[in-house]
Tab-separated table of C-alpha atoms in Angstrom:
chain	number	residue	atom	x	y	z
A	189	MET	CA	-30.206	53.338	35.849
A	190	SER	CA	-33.789	52.702	36.851
A	191	GLN	CA	-35.711	49.686	37.972
A	192	VAL	CA	-39.236	48.522	37.225
A	193	ASN	CA	-40.968	46.226	39.637
A	194	ALA	CA	-44.021	44.559	38.177
A	195	ASN	CA	-45.745	41.216	38.310
A	196	SER	CA	-46.981	41.341	34.732
A	197	ILE	CA	-46.524	43.396	31.590
A	198	TYR	CA	-49.333	43.244	29.069
A	199	ASP	CA	-49.804	44.730	25.642
A	200	ALA	CA	-52.014	47.763	25.039
A	201	SER	CA	-55.143	45.648	24.775
A	202	GLY	CA	-54.414	43.639	27.900
A	203	GLY	CA	-53.223	40.629	25.939
A	204	GLN	CA	-50.011	38.630	26.024
A	205	SER	CA	-48.279	39.845	22.878
A	206	ALA	CA	-46.107	42.542	24.475
A	207	LYS	CA	-42.475	42.417	23.340
A	208	LEU	CA	-39.369	43.475	25.221
A	209	TYR	CA	-36.308	44.655	23.327
A	210	GLY	CA	-32.756	44.920	24.501
A	211	VAL	CA	-33.435	43.010	27.674
A	212	SER	CA	-30.834	40.945	29.489
A	213	MET	CA	-32.554	38.103	31.252
A	214	ARG	CA	-32.283	37.643	34.986
A	215	ASN	CA	-29.793	35.218	36.453
A	216	GLY	CA	-30.805	31.733	35.472
A	217	GLY	CA	-32.676	32.962	32.434
A	218	THR	CA	-36.213	31.923	31.731
A	219	ALA	CA	-35.641	28.379	30.524
A	220	TYR	CA	-37.439	25.568	32.282
A	221	VAL	CA	-40.169	27.636	33.876
A	222	ASN	CA	-42.614	24.750	33.993
A	223	ARG	CA	-41.721	21.940	36.402
A	224	ILE	CA	-44.414	19.773	34.837
A	225	ILE	CA	-43.343	17.548	31.947
A	226	ASN	CA	-45.883	16.988	29.180
A	227	GLY	CA	-48.207	19.539	30.722
A	228	ASP	CA	-49.896	19.935	27.346
A	229	MET	CA	-50.473	16.164	27.088
A	230	ARG	CA	-48.821	15.904	23.681
A	231	ILE	CA	-46.783	12.793	24.355
A	232	ASP	CA	-48.455	9.413	24.724
A	233	GLN	CA	-45.798	6.754	24.201
A	234	ARG	CA	-47.681	3.975	25.942
A	235	ASN	CA	-51.137	4.258	24.447
A	236	ALA	CA	-50.719	6.326	21.271
A	237	GLY	CA	-54.061	7.987	21.850
A	238	ALA	CA	-55.979	4.830	22.733
A	239	SER	CA	-58.378	4.732	25.639
A	240	ILE	CA	-57.462	2.731	28.716
A	241	THR	CA	-59.423	1.585	31.714
A	242	PRO	CA	-56.425	1.820	33.974
A	243	ILE	CA	-55.238	-0.322	36.800
A	244	ASP	CA	-54.175	1.679	39.834
A	245	GLY	CA	-50.903	3.435	39.101
A	246	GLN	CA	-51.106	2.986	35.330
A	247	TYR	CA	-49.952	5.846	33.145
A	248	SER	CA	-52.084	7.460	30.489
A	249	VAL	CA	-50.215	10.167	28.556
A	250	ASP	CA	-46.565	10.410	29.537
A	251	ARG	CA	-45.812	11.356	33.133
A	252	TRP	CA	-49.517	11.400	34.080
A	253	ARG	CA	-50.512	8.536	36.341
A	254	CYS	CA	-54.015	7.364	37.155
A	255	GLY	CA	-54.746	6.579	40.775
A	256	PHE	CA	-57.873	5.214	42.380
A	257	THR	CA	-59.325	3.014	45.084
A	258	ALA	CA	-62.059	1.313	43.039
A	259	ALA	CA	-61.364	-0.277	39.654
A	260	SER	CA	-63.107	0.228	36.322
A	261	LYS	CA	-64.902	3.430	37.272
A	262	PHE	CA	-63.313	5.616	34.593
A	263	SER	CA	-61.332	5.563	31.383
A	264	ALA	CA	-58.425	7.812	30.471
A	265	GLN	CA	-57.435	8.886	26.989
A	266	GLN	CA	-55.519	11.568	25.177
A	267	ASN	CA	-58.142	13.771	23.518
A	268	ALA	CA	-61.066	11.718	24.829
A	269	GLY	CA	-64.348	12.890	23.351
A	270	ALA	CA	-62.538	14.773	20.583
A	271	VAL	CA	-63.519	18.233	21.778
A	272	THR	CA	-61.645	21.305	20.620
A	273	PRO	CA	-58.758	22.004	23.032
A	274	PRO	CA	-58.142	25.509	24.388
A	275	ALA	CA	-56.542	27.889	21.905
A	276	GLY	CA	-52.869	27.110	21.496
A	277	PHE	CA	-53.195	23.477	22.490
A	278	THR	CA	-53.722	20.366	20.428
A	279	ASN	CA	-54.070	17.790	23.174
A	280	TYR	CA	-55.604	17.200	26.549
A	281	LEU	CA	-56.008	14.319	28.971
A	282	GLY	CA	-59.613	13.193	29.226
A	283	ILE	CA	-61.231	11.234	32.036
A	284	THR	CA	-64.642	9.692	31.387
A	285	SER	CA	-66.800	8.127	34.074
A	286	LEU	CA	-67.873	4.572	33.220
A	287	SER	CA	-70.679	4.276	35.756
A	288	ALA	CA	-72.616	6.102	38.454
A	289	TYR	CA	-70.449	5.049	41.359
A	290	SER	CA	-71.249	6.150	44.894
A	291	VAL	CA	-67.929	7.183	46.364
A	292	GLY	CA	-67.133	5.630	49.731
A	293	VAL	CA	-65.558	7.631	52.531
A	294	SER	CA	-62.099	6.220	51.827
A	295	ASP	CA	-62.229	6.407	48.044
A	296	GLY	CA	-59.991	8.567	45.918
A	297	PHE	CA	-59.682	9.126	42.160
A	298	ASP	CA	-57.053	11.314	40.561
A	299	VAL	CA	-54.390	11.807	37.968
A	300	ASP	CA	-51.051	13.008	39.203
A	301	GLN	CA	-47.566	13.898	38.117
A	302	GLN	CA	-44.597	13.264	40.366
A	303	ILE	CA	-41.892	15.862	39.888
A	304	GLU	CA	-38.398	14.544	40.455
A	305	GLY	CA	-36.625	16.037	43.455
A	306	PHE	CA	-33.759	17.290	41.284
A	307	ASN	CA	-36.286	19.449	39.428
A	308	ALA	CA	-37.818	20.969	42.544
A	309	ALA	CA	-34.770	21.292	44.792
A	310	ASP	CA	-34.319	25.006	44.103
A	311	LEU	CA	-37.770	25.736	45.560
A	312	GLY	CA	-36.351	25.064	49.006
A	313	TRP	CA	-39.418	23.338	50.357
A	314	GLY	CA	-38.974	22.014	53.863
A	315	THR	CA	-36.756	24.995	54.705
A	316	ALA	CA	-37.350	28.516	55.986
A	317	SER	CA	-36.686	29.874	52.504
A	318	ALA	CA	-39.356	27.839	50.758
A	319	GLN	CA	-40.485	29.556	47.565
A	320	THR	CA	-44.037	30.292	46.513
A	321	VAL	CA	-45.257	28.415	43.443
A	322	THR	CA	-48.146	28.908	41.075
A	323	LEU	CA	-50.085	26.101	39.457
A	324	SER	CA	-52.075	26.951	36.353
A	325	PHE	CA	-54.059	24.738	34.018
A	326	TRP	CA	-57.013	24.514	31.673
A	327	VAL	CA	-59.903	22.339	32.779
A	328	ARG	CA	-63.252	21.328	31.338
A	329	SER	CA	-65.949	19.113	32.797
A	330	SER	CA	-69.503	18.113	32.046
A	331	LEU	CA	-70.153	18.887	35.711
A	332	THR	CA	-69.893	22.192	37.545
A	333	GLY	CA	-68.997	23.018	41.115
A	334	THR	CA	-66.031	22.675	43.425
A	335	PHE	CA	-63.044	20.684	42.189
A	336	GLY	CA	-59.492	20.515	43.463
A	337	GLY	CA	-56.356	18.594	44.101
A	338	ALA	CA	-53.240	18.694	46.211
A	339	LEU	CA	-49.508	19.238	46.248
A	340	MET	CA	-47.878	16.506	48.316
A	341	ASN	CA	-44.460	15.297	49.375
A	342	SER	CA	-42.923	11.872	48.819
A	343	GLY	CA	-43.873	10.621	52.255
A	344	TYR	CA	-47.569	11.501	51.851
A	345	ASN	CA	-47.358	13.412	55.131
A	346	ARG	CA	-47.246	16.998	53.890
A	347	ARG	CA	-49.945	18.271	51.589
A	348	TYR	CA	-51.643	21.433	50.424
A	349	VAL	CA	-55.192	20.908	49.223
A	350	PHE	CA	-56.362	23.457	46.689
A	351	SER	CA	-59.794	24.257	45.385
A	352	TYR	CA	-61.231	25.778	42.230
A	353	THR	CA	-64.667	26.170	40.732
A	354	ILE	CA	-65.813	25.024	37.329
A	355	ASN	CA	-68.491	27.538	36.462
A	356	SER	CA	-69.801	26.332	33.100
A	357	ALA	CA	-70.303	22.781	31.926
A	358	ASN	CA	-68.405	21.604	28.851
A	359	THR	CA	-66.404	24.818	28.635
A	360	TRP	CA	-62.640	25.205	28.927
A	361	GLU	CA	-61.695	27.389	31.887
A	362	GLN	CA	-58.209	28.389	32.992
A	363	LYS	CA	-57.474	28.155	36.693
A	364	THR	CA	-54.612	29.545	38.742
A	365	ILE	CA	-53.593	28.423	42.215
A	366	THR	CA	-50.811	30.140	44.170
A	367	VAL	CA	-49.272	28.225	47.046
A	368	SER	CA	-46.794	29.453	49.649
A	369	GLY	CA	-43.951	26.955	49.819
A	370	ASP	CA	-43.965	24.498	52.680
A	371	THR	CA	-41.401	25.359	55.345
A	372	SER	CA	-41.927	22.048	57.146
A	373	GLY	CA	-41.676	18.375	56.375
A	374	THR	CA	-39.286	16.376	54.250
A	375	TRP	CA	-39.115	17.234	50.556
A	376	LEU	CA	-36.673	15.153	48.544
A	377	THR	CA	-34.103	16.937	46.396
A	378	ASN	CA	-32.632	13.871	44.698
A	379	ASN	CA	-33.949	11.454	42.068
A	380	GLY	CA	-36.869	10.508	44.278
A	381	VAL	CA	-40.304	12.134	44.363
A	382	GLY	CA	-39.929	15.873	44.912
A	383	ILE	CA	-43.466	17.220	44.577
A	384	ARG	CA	-46.578	15.257	43.745
A	385	VAL	CA	-49.120	17.333	41.781
A	386	ILE	CA	-52.515	15.704	42.215
A	387	MET	CA	-55.570	16.583	40.145
A	388	ALA	CA	-58.487	14.895	41.872
A	389	PHE	CA	-61.835	14.141	40.268
A	390	ALA	CA	-63.522	12.280	43.122
A	391	ALA	CA	-62.734	11.701	46.786
A	392	GLY	CA	-64.482	10.364	49.837
A	393	THR	CA	-64.688	12.448	52.957
A	394	ASN	CA	-61.665	10.715	54.502
A	395	ASN	CA	-59.570	12.003	51.624
A	396	GLN	CA	-60.937	15.529	51.682
A	397	ALA	CA	-59.715	18.526	53.691
A	398	SER	CA	-60.284	22.246	53.949
A	399	PRO	CA	-58.315	23.869	51.133
A	400	GLY	CA	-55.759	26.627	51.339
A	401	SER	CA	-53.258	25.537	53.977
A	402	TRP	CA	-50.551	22.993	54.604
A	403	GLY	CA	-51.323	19.946	56.693
A	404	SER	CA	-50.014	16.509	57.472
A	405	ALA	CA	-53.140	14.368	57.263
A	406	PHE	CA	-53.496	12.668	53.892
A	407	ALA	CA	-55.980	14.395	51.588
A	408	ILE	CA	-56.241	14.884	47.840
A	409	ALA	CA	-59.327	17.053	47.367
A	410	PRO	CA	-61.228	19.890	49.020
A	411	THR	CA	-64.205	19.330	51.240
A	412	GLY	CA	-67.417	19.044	49.283
A	413	SER	CA	-65.794	18.534	45.906
A	414	VAL	CA	-67.615	17.099	42.902
A	415	SER	CA	-67.441	13.375	42.151
A	416	VAL	CA	-66.944	12.837	38.442
A	417	VAL	CA	-67.255	9.061	38.805
A	418	GLY	CA	-70.673	9.577	40.419
A	419	THR	CA	-72.288	10.356	37.060
A	420	SER	CA	-72.099	7.877	34.204
A	421	GLY	CA	-70.517	9.489	31.183
A	422	ALA	CA	-69.323	12.538	33.080
A	423	THR	CA	-66.078	14.009	31.810
A	424	PHE	CA	-63.040	15.747	33.280
A	425	TYR	CA	-60.443	17.114	30.864
A	426	ILE	CA	-57.202	18.950	31.636
A	427	THR	CA	-54.297	20.430	29.707
A	428	GLY	CA	-51.791	23.272	29.867
A	429	VAL	CA	-50.686	22.292	33.344
A	430	GLN	CA	-47.844	24.432	34.604
A	431	LEU	CA	-46.152	24.626	37.998
A	432	GLU	CA	-43.695	27.469	38.322
A	433	ALA	CA	-41.866	29.431	40.958
A	434	GLY	CA	-43.430	32.734	41.934
A	435	SER	CA	-46.861	34.097	42.609
A	436	VAL	CA	-47.893	34.810	39.025
A	437	ALA	CA	-48.984	32.376	36.341
A	438	SER	CA	-46.986	33.100	33.216
A	439	PRO	CA	-48.138	31.887	29.799
A	440	PHE	CA	-47.702	28.161	29.276
A	441	GLU	CA	-44.071	27.427	28.519
A	442	ARG	CA	-43.754	26.172	24.948
A	443	ARG	CA	-40.991	23.625	24.679
A	444	ASP	CA	-40.197	22.021	21.343
A	445	TYR	CA	-41.535	18.513	20.881
A	446	GLY	CA	-38.118	16.857	20.754
A	447	ARG	CA	-37.052	18.346	24.053
A	448	GLU	CA	-40.323	17.489	25.741
A	449	LEU	CA	-40.085	13.912	24.471
A	450	MET	CA	-36.544	13.572	25.805
A	451	MET	CA	-37.658	14.929	29.167
A	452	ALA	CA	-40.400	12.310	29.266
A	453	GLN	CA	-37.999	9.578	28.185
A	454	ARG	CA	-35.943	10.075	31.313
A	455	TYR	CA	-38.835	8.204	32.927
A	456	TYR	CA	-40.240	6.019	30.167
A	457	TYR	CA	-39.073	4.875	26.751
A	458	ARG	CA	-40.942	2.568	24.441
A	459	VAL	CA	-40.088	0.894	21.158
A	460	THR	CA	-43.149	-0.507	19.413
A	461	ASN	CA	-43.047	-2.836	16.447
A	462	ASN	CA	-43.573	-1.166	13.134
A	463	ALA	CA	-46.858	-2.159	11.523
A	464	THR	CA	-45.284	-2.666	8.102
A	465	ALA	CA	-41.779	-3.890	8.911
A	466	TYR	CA	-40.194	-6.215	11.429
A	467	THR	CA	-38.637	-3.863	13.942
A	468	THR	CA	-35.138	-4.663	15.157
A	469	PHE	CA	-34.804	-3.677	18.789
A	470	ALA	CA	-31.121	-4.536	19.221
A	471	ILE	CA	-28.254	-6.531	17.742
A	472	GLY	CA	-26.678	-9.194	19.924
A	473	ARG	CA	-24.130	-11.941	20.156
A	474	ALA	CA	-25.036	-15.553	20.893
A	475	TYR	CA	-23.065	-17.449	23.505
A	476	SER	CA	-24.854	-20.721	22.836
A	477	SER	CA	-27.839	-21.857	20.828
A	478	THR	CA	-30.137	-20.670	23.598
A	479	GLU	CA	-28.430	-17.686	25.223
A	480	GLY	CA	-27.129	-14.373	23.974
A	481	ASN	CA	-26.837	-10.768	24.977
A	482	ALA	CA	-27.651	-7.482	23.327
A	483	THR	CA	-27.303	-3.804	24.141
A	484	VAL	CA	-30.160	-1.350	23.981
A	485	TYR	CA	-29.127	2.280	24.119
A	486	MET	CA	-31.430	4.794	25.761
A	487	PRO	CA	-32.220	8.132	24.098
A	488	VAL	CA	-31.349	9.874	27.360
A	489	PRO	CA	-29.987	8.690	30.702
A	490	MET	CA	-32.906	7.509	32.782
A	491	ARG	CA	-33.788	8.490	36.330
A	492	ALA	CA	-32.896	5.052	37.695
A	493	SER	CA	-32.185	1.603	36.333
A	494	PRO	CA	-35.354	0.897	34.384
A	495	THR	CA	-37.691	-2.026	34.461
A	496	ILE	CA	-37.798	-3.665	31.040
A	497	GLY	CA	-41.278	-4.569	29.855
A	498	LYS	CA	-41.739	-7.074	27.059
A	499	SER	CA	-44.778	-8.128	25.102
A	500	ALA	CA	-45.746	-11.774	25.327
A	501	PHE	CA	-43.417	-14.435	23.976
A	502	GLY	CA	-44.562	-17.441	21.994
A	503	GLY	CA	-45.995	-17.839	18.532
A	504	THR	CA	-44.118	-15.891	15.892
A	505	ASN	CA	-44.009	-12.598	17.755
A	506	TRP	CA	-40.268	-12.685	18.316
A	507	ASP	CA	-37.681	-13.815	15.816
A	508	TYR	CA	-35.353	-16.712	16.766
A	509	SER	CA	-38.177	-18.150	18.917
A	510	ILE	CA	-37.041	-15.858	21.705
A	511	SER	CA	-38.479	-17.020	24.987
A	512	ALA	CA	-37.162	-14.503	27.526
A	513	ILE	CA	-35.343	-11.187	27.827
A	514	ASN	CA	-33.742	-10.155	31.078
A	515	ILE	CA	-31.346	-7.584	32.419
A	516	VAL	CA	-27.671	-8.391	32.690
A	517	GLN	CA	-26.097	-5.053	33.323
A	518	VAL	CA	-27.323	-1.527	33.743
A	519	ALA	CA	-25.745	1.841	33.101
A	520	SER	CA	-27.067	5.349	32.839
A	521	ASP	CA	-27.432	5.367	29.081
A	522	PHE	CA	-27.740	1.736	27.946
A	523	ARG	CA	-29.010	-1.615	29.067
A	524	LEU	CA	-27.163	-4.845	28.361
A	525	ILE	CA	-29.764	-7.549	28.316
A	526	THR	CA	-29.671	-11.309	28.057
A	527	VAL	CA	-31.888	-13.001	25.554
A	528	TYR	CA	-33.006	-16.622	25.643
A	529	SER	CA	-34.052	-18.511	22.573
A	530	ALA	CA	-35.480	-21.975	22.081
A	531	GLY	CA	-32.269	-23.188	20.485
A	532	SER	CA	-32.356	-20.991	17.408
A	533	PHE	CA	-29.116	-19.061	17.877
A	534	THR	CA	-25.804	-19.963	16.279
A	535	ASN	CA	-23.159	-20.110	18.979
A	536	GLY	CA	-20.748	-17.230	18.523
A	537	GLY	CA	-22.835	-15.596	15.845
A	538	ALA	CA	-24.672	-12.342	15.712
A	539	TYR	CA	-28.434	-12.138	15.805
A	540	ALA	CA	-31.133	-9.496	15.674
A	541	LEU	CA	-33.502	-9.069	18.574
A	542	ALA	CA	-36.426	-8.446	16.290
A	543	ALA	CA	-40.141	-8.833	15.893
A	544	GLY	CA	-41.189	-11.935	14.015
A	545	ASN	CA	-44.216	-10.361	12.377
A	546	THR	CA	-45.841	-6.952	11.995
A	547	THR	CA	-48.106	-7.152	15.024
A	548	SER	CA	-48.211	-3.707	16.568
A	549	THR	CA	-48.540	-5.123	20.066
A	550	ILE	CA	-44.912	-6.319	20.074
A	551	PHE	CA	-42.842	-3.927	22.132
A	552	LEU	CA	-39.995	-3.349	24.516
A	553	ASP	CA	-40.313	-0.604	27.070
A	554	PHE	CA	-38.126	0.826	29.755
A	555	SER	CA	-39.655	2.420	32.821
A	556	ALA	CA	-37.900	4.434	35.495
A	557	GLU	CA	-41.009	6.252	36.647
A	558	LEU	CA	-41.127	7.696	40.117
B	255	MET	CA	-49.297	-11.397	38.675
B	256	ILE	CA	-46.372	-13.477	39.942
B	257	TYR	CA	-42.695	-12.876	40.596
B	258	LYS	CA	-40.041	-15.296	39.439
B	259	GLN	CA	-36.314	-15.480	40.028
B	260	VAL	CA	-34.004	-15.227	37.024
B	261	LYS	CA	-30.697	-16.991	36.525
B	262	GLY	CA	-27.701	-14.778	35.958
B	263	PHE	CA	-26.177	-14.559	32.509
B	264	ARG	CA	-23.538	-17.241	31.838
B	265	GLY	CA	-23.433	-18.404	35.424
B	266	ASN	CA	-23.064	-14.974	36.988
B	267	ALA	CA	-25.153	-13.685	39.868
B	268	GLU	CA	-28.766	-12.839	39.167
B	269	THR	CA	-29.354	-9.181	38.342
B	270	CYS	CA	-33.125	-8.887	38.203
B	271	ILE	CA	-36.442	-10.362	39.256
B	272	GLU	CA	-39.148	-11.096	36.739
B	273	LYS	CA	-42.772	-10.027	37.096
B	274	ILE	CA	-45.251	-11.920	34.961
B	275	GLN	CA	-48.709	-10.577	34.173
B	276	GLU	CA	-51.734	-12.658	33.270
B	277	ASP	CA	-51.676	-11.256	29.727
B	278	GLY	CA	-48.187	-12.648	29.137
B	279	ILE	CA	-46.388	-9.334	29.373
B	280	THR	CA	-43.284	-9.725	31.508
B	281	PHE	CA	-41.096	-7.215	33.298
B	282	SER	CA	-37.445	-7.539	34.257
B	283	ILE	CA	-36.944	-5.514	37.396
B	284	PRO	CA	-33.358	-4.564	38.247
B	285	PHE	CA	-32.068	-4.657	41.795
B	286	ASP	CA	-31.938	-0.860	42.050
B	287	PRO	CA	-33.311	0.676	45.271
B	288	ALA	CA	-34.447	3.725	43.258
B	289	ASN	CA	-36.557	1.594	40.907
B	290	THR	CA	-40.169	1.820	42.071
B	291	ASP	CA	-41.005	-1.662	40.748
B	292	TYR	CA	-38.157	-3.069	42.842
B	293	GLN	CA	-39.469	-1.130	45.857
B	294	GLU	CA	-42.871	-2.761	45.300
B	295	TYR	CA	-41.249	-6.185	45.011
B	296	LEU	CA	-39.412	-5.699	48.318
B	297	LYS	CA	-42.699	-4.788	50.004
B	298	TRP	CA	-44.243	-7.929	48.530
B	299	VAL	CA	-41.418	-10.021	49.968
B	300	GLU	CA	-41.666	-8.237	53.317
B	301	ALA	CA	-45.317	-9.227	53.392
B	302	GLY	CA	-44.192	-12.850	53.543
B	303	ASN	CA	-44.339	-13.779	49.879
B	304	THR	CA	-41.733	-15.785	47.982
B	305	PRO	CA	-40.965	-15.629	44.241
B	306	LEU	CA	-41.026	-18.710	42.059
B	307	PRO	CA	-37.596	-20.295	41.532
B	308	ALA	CA	-35.676	-19.687	38.340
B	309	ASP	CA	-35.903	-22.166	35.474
B	310	GLU	CA	-33.142	-24.773	35.482
């Protein structure tokens, strides 16, 4: 029996089409290499490809959150600008600057993904056996120069600022960052925030730090990094984001769409009214003319009891003149909700919690984001 | 944005707080310490704010 130790095996031309036959995978297999969900930006339940000028903390494509200190300086959109994605990808997350904003010393602009502690626990961060990870992604900007981001813990008091260079404007470039795991600090291993992956596109000097080492002072970007929001119309696009254990960036892990959607729905699930039919969101039982309950089943158990978001009441948007929907009872895989109507229920009868017209802005959503 | 208390279903204890946006979209936030919206609400209360009372 012999053993081969190698970081990478390539085909004869140096490409990534080499095949291995008769191989038994290592313990744990190779499933779930990428700790990032929706790293290829395929899933956009909230916005369905529409552009948003986000409020702080608002999500663009699934699992990717926009953060900033000054409002209305950029828009975010799946496939913004309609450029051709890198080979093998169909989607990207695009940031577009809406003005020429002079970044203040305490400003910060980024998109991030918060990896649940359960999905990062095996990395052992915060212990002596912390594992090395590698972050890889495709990036494209209308600007060139130094860009970066950070890996950060839930308490915002451990962070690793990384740096990369965009060499050519308006050209997709793949970047790889290898980070030795943090042996200090508190890194959650439960359903809280495990690792925050921050992709910065502007930061004031108070939020910048020298890249390449762990520190405790808050920072999201490397010293001297480019400000995308400083140039009106400037763009910053990313896709193919992968965070994996080890010191080598493997090819982007291709997960089937259904699985990726279910992984995203652990954190957010939306039902939007059908544009040609009145969508029924749930079936319920009335306990009076004004009060009933209904059960909504989740596609997958969610991370925590979700917040239920509801489009505006009034007019004909909701059948039975429904005036409120609230939570009665929560469980891991369904939500029993109470529904109030303006006297349109029949006591003891069944009713449909349904849209009253075909307006596409009628929705229910369930959020258990980190 | 305002927070408003919600009566419990059929006379039972309340189980959520409601957040109301200016655009009419409302959010029912469960009393789950792991829910980030509930964490934000608790910070809002700690800052000395009080939600509107529930409808009678």
